[in-house]
Coordinates of N, CA, C and O in Angstrom, one line a residue:
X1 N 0.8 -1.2 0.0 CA 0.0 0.0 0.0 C 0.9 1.3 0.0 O 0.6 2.3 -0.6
X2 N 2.1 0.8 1.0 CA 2.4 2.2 0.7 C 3.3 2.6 -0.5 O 3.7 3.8 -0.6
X3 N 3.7 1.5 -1.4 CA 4.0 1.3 -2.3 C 3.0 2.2 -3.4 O 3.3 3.1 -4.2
X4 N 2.0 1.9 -3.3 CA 1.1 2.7 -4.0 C 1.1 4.2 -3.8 O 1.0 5.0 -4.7
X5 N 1.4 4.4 -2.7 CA 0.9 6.3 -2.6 C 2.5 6.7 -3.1 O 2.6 7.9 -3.4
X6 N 3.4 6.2 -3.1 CA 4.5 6.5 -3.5 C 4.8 7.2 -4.8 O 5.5 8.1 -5.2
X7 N 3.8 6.1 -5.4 CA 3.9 6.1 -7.1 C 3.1 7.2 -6.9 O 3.7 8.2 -7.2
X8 N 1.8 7.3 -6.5 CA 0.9 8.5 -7.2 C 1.5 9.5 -6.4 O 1.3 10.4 -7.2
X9 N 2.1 10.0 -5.6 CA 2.9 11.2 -5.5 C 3.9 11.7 -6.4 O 4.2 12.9 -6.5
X10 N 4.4 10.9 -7.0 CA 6.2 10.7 -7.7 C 5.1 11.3 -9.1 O 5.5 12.2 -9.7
X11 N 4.0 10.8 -9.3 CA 3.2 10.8 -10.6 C 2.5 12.4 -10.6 O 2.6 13.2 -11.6
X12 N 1.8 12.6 -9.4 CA 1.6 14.1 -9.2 C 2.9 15.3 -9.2 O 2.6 16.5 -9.6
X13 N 4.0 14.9 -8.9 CA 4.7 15.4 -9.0 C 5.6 16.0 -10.2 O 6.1 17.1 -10.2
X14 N 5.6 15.0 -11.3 CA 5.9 14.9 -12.2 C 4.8 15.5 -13.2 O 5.3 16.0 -14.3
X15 N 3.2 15.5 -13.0 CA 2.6 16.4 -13.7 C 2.6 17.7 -13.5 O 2.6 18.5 -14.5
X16 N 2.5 18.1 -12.4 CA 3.0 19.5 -12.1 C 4.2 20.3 -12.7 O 4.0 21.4 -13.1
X17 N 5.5 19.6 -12.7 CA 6.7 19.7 -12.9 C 6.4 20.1 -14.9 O 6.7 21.1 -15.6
X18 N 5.8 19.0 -15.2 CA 5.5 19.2 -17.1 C 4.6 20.6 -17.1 O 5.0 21.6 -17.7
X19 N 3.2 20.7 -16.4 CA 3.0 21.6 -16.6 C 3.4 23.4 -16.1 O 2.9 24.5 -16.2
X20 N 4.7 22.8 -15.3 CA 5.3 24.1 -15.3 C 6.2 25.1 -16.4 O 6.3 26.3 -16.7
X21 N 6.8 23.4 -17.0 CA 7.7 23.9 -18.1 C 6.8 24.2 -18.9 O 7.2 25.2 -19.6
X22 N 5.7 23.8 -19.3 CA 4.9 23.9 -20.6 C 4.1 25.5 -19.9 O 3.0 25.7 -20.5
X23 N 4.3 26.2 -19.3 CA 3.9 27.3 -18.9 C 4.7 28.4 -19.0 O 4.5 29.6 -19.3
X24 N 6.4 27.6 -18.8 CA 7.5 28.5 -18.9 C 7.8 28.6 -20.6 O 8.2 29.7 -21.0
X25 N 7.5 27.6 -21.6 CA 7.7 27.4 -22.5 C 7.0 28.4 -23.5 O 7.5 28.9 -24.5
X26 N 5.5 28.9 -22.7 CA 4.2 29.1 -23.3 C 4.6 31.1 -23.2 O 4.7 31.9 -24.1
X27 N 4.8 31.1 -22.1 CA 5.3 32.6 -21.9 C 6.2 33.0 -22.4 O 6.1 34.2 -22.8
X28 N 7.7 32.2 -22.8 CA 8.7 32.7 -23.0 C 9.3 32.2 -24.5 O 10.4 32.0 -25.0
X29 N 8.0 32.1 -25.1 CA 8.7 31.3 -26.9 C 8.9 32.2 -27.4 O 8.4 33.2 -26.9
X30 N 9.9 32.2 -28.8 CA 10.4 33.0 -29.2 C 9.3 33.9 -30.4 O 8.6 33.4 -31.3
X31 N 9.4 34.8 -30.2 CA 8.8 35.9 -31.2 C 7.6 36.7 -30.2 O 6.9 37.6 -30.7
X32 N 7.5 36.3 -29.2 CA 6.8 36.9 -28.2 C 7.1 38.6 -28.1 O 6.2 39.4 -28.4
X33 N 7.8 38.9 -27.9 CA 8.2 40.6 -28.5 C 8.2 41.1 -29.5 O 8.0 42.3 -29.6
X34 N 8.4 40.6 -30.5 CA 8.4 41.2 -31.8 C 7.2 41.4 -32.2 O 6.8 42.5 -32.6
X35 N 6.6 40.3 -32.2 CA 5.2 40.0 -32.8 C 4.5 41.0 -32.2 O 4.1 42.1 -32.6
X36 N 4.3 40.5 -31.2 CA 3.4 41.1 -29.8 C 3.7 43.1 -29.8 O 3.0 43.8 -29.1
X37 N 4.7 43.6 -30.7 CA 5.1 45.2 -30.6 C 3.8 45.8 -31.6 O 2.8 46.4 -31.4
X38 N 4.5 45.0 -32.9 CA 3.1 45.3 -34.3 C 1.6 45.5 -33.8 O 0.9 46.4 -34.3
X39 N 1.1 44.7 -32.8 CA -0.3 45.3 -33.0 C -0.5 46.9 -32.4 O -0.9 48.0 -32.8
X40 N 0.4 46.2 -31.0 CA 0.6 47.8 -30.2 C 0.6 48.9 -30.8 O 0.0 49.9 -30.4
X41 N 1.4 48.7 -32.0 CA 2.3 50.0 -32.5 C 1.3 50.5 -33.8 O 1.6 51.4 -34.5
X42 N -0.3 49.6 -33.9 CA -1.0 49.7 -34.8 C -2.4 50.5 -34.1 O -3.2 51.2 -34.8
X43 N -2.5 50.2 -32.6 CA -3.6 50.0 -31.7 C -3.1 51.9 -31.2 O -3.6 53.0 -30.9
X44 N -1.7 51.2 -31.3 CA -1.0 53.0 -30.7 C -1.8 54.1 -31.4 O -2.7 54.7 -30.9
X45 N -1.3 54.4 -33.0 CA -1.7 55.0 -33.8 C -2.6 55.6 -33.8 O -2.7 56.9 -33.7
X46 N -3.7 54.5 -34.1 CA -5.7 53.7 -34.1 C -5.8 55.1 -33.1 O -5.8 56.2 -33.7
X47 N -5.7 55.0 -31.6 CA -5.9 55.6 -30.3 C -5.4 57.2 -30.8 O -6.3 58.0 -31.1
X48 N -3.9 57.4 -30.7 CA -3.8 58.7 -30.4 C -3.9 59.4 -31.5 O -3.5 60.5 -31.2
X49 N -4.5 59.1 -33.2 CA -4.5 60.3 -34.0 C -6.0 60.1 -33.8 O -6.6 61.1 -34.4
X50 N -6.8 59.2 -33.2 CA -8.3 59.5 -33.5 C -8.8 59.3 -34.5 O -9.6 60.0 -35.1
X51 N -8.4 57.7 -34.9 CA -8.6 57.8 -36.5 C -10.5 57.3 -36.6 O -11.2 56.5 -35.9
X52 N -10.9 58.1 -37.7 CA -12.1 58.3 -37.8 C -12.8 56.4 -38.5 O -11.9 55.5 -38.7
X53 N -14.0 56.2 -38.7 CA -14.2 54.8 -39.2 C -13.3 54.1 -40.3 O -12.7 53.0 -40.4
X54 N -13.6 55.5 -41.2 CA -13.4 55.3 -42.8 C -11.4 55.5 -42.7 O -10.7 55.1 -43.7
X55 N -10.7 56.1 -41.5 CA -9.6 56.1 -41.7 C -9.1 54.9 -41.6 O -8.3 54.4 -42.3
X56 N -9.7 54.2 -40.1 CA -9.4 53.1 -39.6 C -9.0 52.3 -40.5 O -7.9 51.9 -40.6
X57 N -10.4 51.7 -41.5 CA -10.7 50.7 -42.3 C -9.3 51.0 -43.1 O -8.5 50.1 -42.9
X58 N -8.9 52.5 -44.2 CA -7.9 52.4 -44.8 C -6.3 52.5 -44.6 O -5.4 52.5 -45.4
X59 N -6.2 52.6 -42.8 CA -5.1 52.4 -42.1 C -4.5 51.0 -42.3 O -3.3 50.7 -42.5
X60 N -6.0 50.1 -42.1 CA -5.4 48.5 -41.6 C -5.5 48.0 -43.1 O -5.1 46.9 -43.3
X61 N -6.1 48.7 -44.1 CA -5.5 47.7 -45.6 C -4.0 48.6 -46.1 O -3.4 48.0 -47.0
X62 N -3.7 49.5 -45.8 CA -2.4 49.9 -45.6 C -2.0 48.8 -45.2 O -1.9 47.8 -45.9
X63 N -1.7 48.8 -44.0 CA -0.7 48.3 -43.2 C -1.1 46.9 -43.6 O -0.3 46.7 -44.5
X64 N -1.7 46.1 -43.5 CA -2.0 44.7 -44.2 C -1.0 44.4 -45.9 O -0.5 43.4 -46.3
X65 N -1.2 45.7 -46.7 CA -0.5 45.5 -47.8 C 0.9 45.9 -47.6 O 1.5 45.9 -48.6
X66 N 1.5 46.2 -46.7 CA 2.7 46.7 -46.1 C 3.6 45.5 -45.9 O 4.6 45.2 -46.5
X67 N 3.1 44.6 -44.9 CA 3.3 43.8 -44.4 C 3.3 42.3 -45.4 O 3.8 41.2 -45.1
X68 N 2.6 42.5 -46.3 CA 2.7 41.4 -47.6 C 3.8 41.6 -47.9 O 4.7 40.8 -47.4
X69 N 4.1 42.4 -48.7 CA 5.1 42.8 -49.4 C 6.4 42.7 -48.6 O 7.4 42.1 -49.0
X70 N 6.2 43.7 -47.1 CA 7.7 43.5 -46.7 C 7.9 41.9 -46.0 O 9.0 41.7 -45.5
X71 N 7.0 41.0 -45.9 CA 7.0 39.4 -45.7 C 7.9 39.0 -46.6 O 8.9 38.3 -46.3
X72 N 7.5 39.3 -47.9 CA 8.4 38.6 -48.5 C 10.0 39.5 -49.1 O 10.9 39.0 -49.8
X73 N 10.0 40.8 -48.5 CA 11.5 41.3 -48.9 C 12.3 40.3 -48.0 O 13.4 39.9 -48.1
X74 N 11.5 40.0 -47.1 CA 12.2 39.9 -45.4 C 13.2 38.3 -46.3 O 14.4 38.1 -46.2
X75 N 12.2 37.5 -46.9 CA 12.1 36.3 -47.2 C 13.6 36.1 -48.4 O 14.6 35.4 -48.4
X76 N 13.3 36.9 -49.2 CA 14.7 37.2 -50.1 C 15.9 37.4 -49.1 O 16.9 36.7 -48.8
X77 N 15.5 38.4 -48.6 CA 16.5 39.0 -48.0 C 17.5 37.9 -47.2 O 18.7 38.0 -47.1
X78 N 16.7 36.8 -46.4 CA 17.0 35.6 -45.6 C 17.7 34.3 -47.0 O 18.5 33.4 -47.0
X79 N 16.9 34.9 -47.9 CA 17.6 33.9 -49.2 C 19.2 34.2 -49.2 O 20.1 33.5 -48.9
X80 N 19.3 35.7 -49.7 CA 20.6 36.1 -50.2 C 21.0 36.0 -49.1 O 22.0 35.2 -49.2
X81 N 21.0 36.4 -47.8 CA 22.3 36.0 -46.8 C 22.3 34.4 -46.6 O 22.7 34.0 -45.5
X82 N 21.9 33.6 -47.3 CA 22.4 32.6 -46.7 C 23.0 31.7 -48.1 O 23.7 30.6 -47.9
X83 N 22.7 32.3 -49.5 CA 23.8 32.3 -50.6 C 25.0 32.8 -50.5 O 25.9 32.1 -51.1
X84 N 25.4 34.5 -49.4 CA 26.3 34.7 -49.5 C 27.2 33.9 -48.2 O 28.3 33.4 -48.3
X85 N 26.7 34.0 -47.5 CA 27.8 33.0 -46.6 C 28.1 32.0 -47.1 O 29.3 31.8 -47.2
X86 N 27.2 30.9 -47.7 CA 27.5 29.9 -48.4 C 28.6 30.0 -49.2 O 28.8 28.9 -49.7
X87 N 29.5 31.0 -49.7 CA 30.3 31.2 -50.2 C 31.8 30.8 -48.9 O 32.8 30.1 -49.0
X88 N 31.4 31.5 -48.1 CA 32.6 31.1 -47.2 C 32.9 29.7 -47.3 O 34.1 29.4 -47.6
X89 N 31.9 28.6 -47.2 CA 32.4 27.0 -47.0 C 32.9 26.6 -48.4 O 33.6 25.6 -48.4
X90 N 32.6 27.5 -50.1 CA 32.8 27.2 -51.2 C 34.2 26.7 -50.9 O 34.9 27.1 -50.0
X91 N 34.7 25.5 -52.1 CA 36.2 25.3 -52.4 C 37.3 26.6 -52.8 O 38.5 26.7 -52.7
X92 N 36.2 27.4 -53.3 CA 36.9 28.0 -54.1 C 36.3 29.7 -54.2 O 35.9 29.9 -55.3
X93 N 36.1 31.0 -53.0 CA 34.9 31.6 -52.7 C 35.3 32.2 -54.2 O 36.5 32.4 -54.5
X94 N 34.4 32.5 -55.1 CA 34.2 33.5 -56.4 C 33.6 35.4 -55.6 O 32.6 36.1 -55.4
X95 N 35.0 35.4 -55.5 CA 34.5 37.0 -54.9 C 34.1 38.5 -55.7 O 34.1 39.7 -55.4
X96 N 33.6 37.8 -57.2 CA 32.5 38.8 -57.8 C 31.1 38.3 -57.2 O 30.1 38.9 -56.9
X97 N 31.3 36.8 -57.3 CA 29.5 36.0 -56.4 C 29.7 36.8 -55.0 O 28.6 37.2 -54.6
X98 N 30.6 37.2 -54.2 CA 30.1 37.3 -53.0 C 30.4 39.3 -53.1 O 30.3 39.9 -52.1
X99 N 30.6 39.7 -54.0 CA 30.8 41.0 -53.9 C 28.7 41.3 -55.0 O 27.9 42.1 -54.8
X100 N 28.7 40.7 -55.5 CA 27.0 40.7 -56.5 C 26.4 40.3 -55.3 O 25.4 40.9 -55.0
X101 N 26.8 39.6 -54.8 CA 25.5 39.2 -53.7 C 25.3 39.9 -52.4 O 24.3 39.7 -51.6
X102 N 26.4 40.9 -52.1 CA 26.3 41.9 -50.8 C 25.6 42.8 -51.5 O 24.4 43.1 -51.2
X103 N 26.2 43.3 -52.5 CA 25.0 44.5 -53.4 C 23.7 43.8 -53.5 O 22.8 44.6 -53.1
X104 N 23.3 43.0 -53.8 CA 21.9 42.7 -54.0 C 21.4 42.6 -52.4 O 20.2 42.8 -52.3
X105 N 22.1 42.4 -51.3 CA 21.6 42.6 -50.1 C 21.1 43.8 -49.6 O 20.4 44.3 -48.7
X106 N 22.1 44.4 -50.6 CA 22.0 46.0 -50.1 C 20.9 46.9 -50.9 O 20.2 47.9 -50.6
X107 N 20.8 46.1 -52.0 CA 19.5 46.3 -52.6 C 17.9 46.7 -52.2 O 17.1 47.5 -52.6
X108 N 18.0 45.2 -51.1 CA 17.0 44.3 -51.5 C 17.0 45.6 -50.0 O 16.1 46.4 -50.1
X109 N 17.8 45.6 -48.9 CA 17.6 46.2 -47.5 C 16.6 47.8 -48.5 O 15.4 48.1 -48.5
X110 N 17.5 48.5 -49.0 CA 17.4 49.4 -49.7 C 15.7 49.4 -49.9 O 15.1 50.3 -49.4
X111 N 15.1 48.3 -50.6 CA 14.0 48.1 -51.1 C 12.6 48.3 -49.7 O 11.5 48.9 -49.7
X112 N 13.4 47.7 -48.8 CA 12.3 47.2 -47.1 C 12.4 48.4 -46.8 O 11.2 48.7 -46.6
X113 N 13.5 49.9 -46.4 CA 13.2 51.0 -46.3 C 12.7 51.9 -47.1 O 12.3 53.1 -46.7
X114 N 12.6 51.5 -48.1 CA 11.9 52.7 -49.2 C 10.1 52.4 -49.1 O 9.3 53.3 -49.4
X115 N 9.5 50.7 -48.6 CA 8.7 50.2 -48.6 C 8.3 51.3 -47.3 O 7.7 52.3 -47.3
X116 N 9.0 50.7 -45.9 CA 8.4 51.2 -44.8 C 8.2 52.9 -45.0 O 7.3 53.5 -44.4
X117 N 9.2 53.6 -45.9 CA 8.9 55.1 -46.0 C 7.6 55.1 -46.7 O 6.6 55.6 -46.1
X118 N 7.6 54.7 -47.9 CA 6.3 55.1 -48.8 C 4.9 54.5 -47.5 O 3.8 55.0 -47.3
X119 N 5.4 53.4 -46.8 CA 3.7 53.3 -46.0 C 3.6 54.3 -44.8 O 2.5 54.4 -44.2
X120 N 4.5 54.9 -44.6 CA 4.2 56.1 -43.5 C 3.3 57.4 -44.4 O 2.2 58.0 -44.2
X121 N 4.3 57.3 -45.4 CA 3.7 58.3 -46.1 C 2.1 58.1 -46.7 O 1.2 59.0 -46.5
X122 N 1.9 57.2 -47.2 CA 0.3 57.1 -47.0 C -0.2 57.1 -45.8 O -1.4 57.3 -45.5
X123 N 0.6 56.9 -45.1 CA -0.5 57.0 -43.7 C -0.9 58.4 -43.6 O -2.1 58.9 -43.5
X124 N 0.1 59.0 -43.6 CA 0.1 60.5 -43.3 C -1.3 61.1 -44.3 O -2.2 61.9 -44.0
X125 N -1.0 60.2 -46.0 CA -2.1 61.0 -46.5 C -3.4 60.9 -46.4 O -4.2 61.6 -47.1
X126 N -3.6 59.9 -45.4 CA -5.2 59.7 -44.7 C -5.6 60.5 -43.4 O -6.6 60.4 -42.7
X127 N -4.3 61.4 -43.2 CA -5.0 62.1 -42.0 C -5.4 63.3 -41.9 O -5.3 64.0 -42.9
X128 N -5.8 63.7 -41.1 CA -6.5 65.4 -41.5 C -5.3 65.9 -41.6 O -4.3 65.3 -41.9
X129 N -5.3 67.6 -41.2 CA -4.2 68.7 -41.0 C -3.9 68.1 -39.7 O -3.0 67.2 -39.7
X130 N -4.8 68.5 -38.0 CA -4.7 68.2 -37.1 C -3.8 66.7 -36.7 O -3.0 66.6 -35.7
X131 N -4.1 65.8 -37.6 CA -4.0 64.4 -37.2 C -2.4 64.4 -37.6 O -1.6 63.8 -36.9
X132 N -2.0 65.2 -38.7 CA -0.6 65.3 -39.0 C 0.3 65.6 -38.5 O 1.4 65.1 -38.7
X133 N 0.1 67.0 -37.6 CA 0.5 67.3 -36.6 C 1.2 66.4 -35.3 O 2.4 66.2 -34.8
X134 N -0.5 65.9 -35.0 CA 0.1 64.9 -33.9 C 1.0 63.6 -34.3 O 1.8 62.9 -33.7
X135 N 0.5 63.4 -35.4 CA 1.8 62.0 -36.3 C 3.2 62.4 -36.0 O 4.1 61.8 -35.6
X136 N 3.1 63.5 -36.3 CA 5.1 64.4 -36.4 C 5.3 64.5 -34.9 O 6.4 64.5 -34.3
X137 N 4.0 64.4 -34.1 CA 4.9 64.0 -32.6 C 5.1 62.6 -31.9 O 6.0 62.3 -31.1
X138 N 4.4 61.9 -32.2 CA 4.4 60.8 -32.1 C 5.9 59.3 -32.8 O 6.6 58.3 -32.4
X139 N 5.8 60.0 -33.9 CA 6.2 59.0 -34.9 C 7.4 58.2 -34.4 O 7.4 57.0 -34.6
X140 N 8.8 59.0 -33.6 CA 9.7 58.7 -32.9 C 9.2 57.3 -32.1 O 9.8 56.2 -32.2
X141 N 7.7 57.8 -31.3 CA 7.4 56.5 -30.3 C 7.3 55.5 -31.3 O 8.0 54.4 -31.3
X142 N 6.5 55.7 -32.3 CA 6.0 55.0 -32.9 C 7.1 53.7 -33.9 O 6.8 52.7 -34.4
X143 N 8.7 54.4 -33.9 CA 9.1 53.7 -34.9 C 10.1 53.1 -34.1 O 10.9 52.3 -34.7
X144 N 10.1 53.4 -32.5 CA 10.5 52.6 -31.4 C 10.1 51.3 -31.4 O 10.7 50.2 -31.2
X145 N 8.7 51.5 -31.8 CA 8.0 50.0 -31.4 C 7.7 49.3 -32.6 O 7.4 48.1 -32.5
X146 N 7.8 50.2 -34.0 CA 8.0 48.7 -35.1 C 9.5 48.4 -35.7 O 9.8 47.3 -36.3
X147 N 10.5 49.3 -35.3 CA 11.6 48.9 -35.5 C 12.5 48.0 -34.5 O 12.3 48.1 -33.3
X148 N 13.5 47.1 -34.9 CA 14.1 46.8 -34.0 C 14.8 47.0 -33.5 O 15.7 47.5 -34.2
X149 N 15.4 46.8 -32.0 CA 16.6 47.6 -31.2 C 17.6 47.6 -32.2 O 17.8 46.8 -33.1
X150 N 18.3 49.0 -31.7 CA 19.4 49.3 -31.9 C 20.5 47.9 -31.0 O 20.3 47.4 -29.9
X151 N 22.1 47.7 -32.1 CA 22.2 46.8 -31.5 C 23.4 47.3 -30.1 O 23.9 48.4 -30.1
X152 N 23.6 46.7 -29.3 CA 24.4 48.0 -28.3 C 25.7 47.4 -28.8 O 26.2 46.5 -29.5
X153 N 26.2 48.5 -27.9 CA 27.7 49.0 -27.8 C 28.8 48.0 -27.4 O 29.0 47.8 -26.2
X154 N 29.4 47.4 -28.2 CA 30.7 46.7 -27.4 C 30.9 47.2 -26.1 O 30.9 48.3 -25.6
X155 N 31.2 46.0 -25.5 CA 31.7 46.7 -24.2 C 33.3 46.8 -24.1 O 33.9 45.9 -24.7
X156 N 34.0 47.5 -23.5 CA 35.4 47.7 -23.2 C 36.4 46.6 -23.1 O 35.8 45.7 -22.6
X157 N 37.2 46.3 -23.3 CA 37.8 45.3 -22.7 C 37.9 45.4 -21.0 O 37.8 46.5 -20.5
X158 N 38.1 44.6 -20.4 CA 38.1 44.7 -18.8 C 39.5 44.9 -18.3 O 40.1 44.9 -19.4
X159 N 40.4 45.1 -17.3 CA 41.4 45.8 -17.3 C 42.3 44.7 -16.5 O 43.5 44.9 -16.3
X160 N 41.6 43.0 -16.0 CA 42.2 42.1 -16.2 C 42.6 41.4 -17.7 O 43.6 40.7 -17.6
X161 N 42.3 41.5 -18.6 CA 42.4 41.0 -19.8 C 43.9 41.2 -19.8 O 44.5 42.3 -19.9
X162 N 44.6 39.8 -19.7 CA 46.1 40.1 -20.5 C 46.5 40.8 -21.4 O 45.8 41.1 -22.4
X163 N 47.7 41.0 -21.3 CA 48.3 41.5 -23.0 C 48.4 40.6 -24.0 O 48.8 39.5 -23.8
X164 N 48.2 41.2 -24.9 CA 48.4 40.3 -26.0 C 49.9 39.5 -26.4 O 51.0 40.2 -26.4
X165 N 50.0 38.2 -26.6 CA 51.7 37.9 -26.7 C 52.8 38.5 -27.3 O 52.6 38.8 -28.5
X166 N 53.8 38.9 -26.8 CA 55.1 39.5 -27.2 C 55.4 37.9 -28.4 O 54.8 36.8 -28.2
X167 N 56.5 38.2 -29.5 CA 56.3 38.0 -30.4 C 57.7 37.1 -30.1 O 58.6 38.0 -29.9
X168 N 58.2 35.9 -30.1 CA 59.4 35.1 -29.7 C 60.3 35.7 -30.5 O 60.0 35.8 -31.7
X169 N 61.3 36.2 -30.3 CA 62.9 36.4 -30.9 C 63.4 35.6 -31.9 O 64.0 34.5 -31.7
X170 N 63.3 36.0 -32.9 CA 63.8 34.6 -34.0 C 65.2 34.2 -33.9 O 66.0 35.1 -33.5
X171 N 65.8 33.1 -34.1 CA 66.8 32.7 -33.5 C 67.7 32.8 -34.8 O 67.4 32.3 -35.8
X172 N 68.7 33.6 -34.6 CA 69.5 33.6 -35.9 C 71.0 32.9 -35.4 O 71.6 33.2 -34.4
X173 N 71.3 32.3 -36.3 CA 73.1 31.5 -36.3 C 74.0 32.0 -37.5 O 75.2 31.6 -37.6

């Protein structure tokens, strides 16, 4: 018997334990920030210019056709960087392929900012005078929350870090 309550403890124990990770898992998966900024940063907008029904409606087929389009730069873009590294493991790297293929990265980046400019800019042209105003104060918040961090700053070296090796004496006879 008491063999039995042993097991259904060890067994209660063990379900709790799964559904903790599957709680930690649930909260903490990846794209949880990113994803989760976009509506905000859509809902932001919605709220503080006051957008009227008919704005609303042509705010979110904006931003829906925005988001097509820059889906798939994103998708190239993930093409060509992984053409161009694939160059590093080549036998033999062809450094016009990998100098053609940074320019087409730089293209294609070129392409996702000219995209995200032209959709601000229609945004702008759906708003009143007033509404435009308030856009030019806002926009800073606003491009906090659909862009992503800036990446930080190297840090220093630390002031244990040895010196780098002195260079051995070549031995001459």
């Amino acid at each position: 018997m008491n063999n039995t309550r042993f097991l259904k403890i060890v067994i209660f124990v063990l379900i709790v334990i799964n559904l903790g990770t599957l709680a930690f898992m649930w909260f903490n998966r990846p794209g949880n920030g990113i994803s989760a900024r976009r509506p905000v940063a859509a809902g932001f907008l919605v709220k503080e210019l006051e957008l009227s029904g008919s704005q609303r409606k042509e705010y979110f087929r904006l931003r829906s056709d925005h988001r097509i389009i820059l889906k798939e730069l994103q998708e190239h873009d993930k093409a060509l960087h992984n053409l161009f590294f694939e160059q590093l493991f080549s036998e033999v790297p062809d450094p016009k392929s990998v100098h053609d293929l940074a320019d087409s990265i730089a293209e294609n980046r070129r392409k996702m900012e000219m995209l995200t400019y032209d959709h601000f800019n229609h945004v702008k042209q759906i708003l009143t005078p007033a509404q435009q105003e308030k856009f030019g104060e806002i926009f800073d918040e606003v491009l906090r929350m659909v862009l992503p961090p800036p990446p930080s700053p190297p840090s220093p070296p630390s002031p244990e870090t040895p010196p780098p090796p002195t260079p051995l004496p070549s031995a001459e006879k």
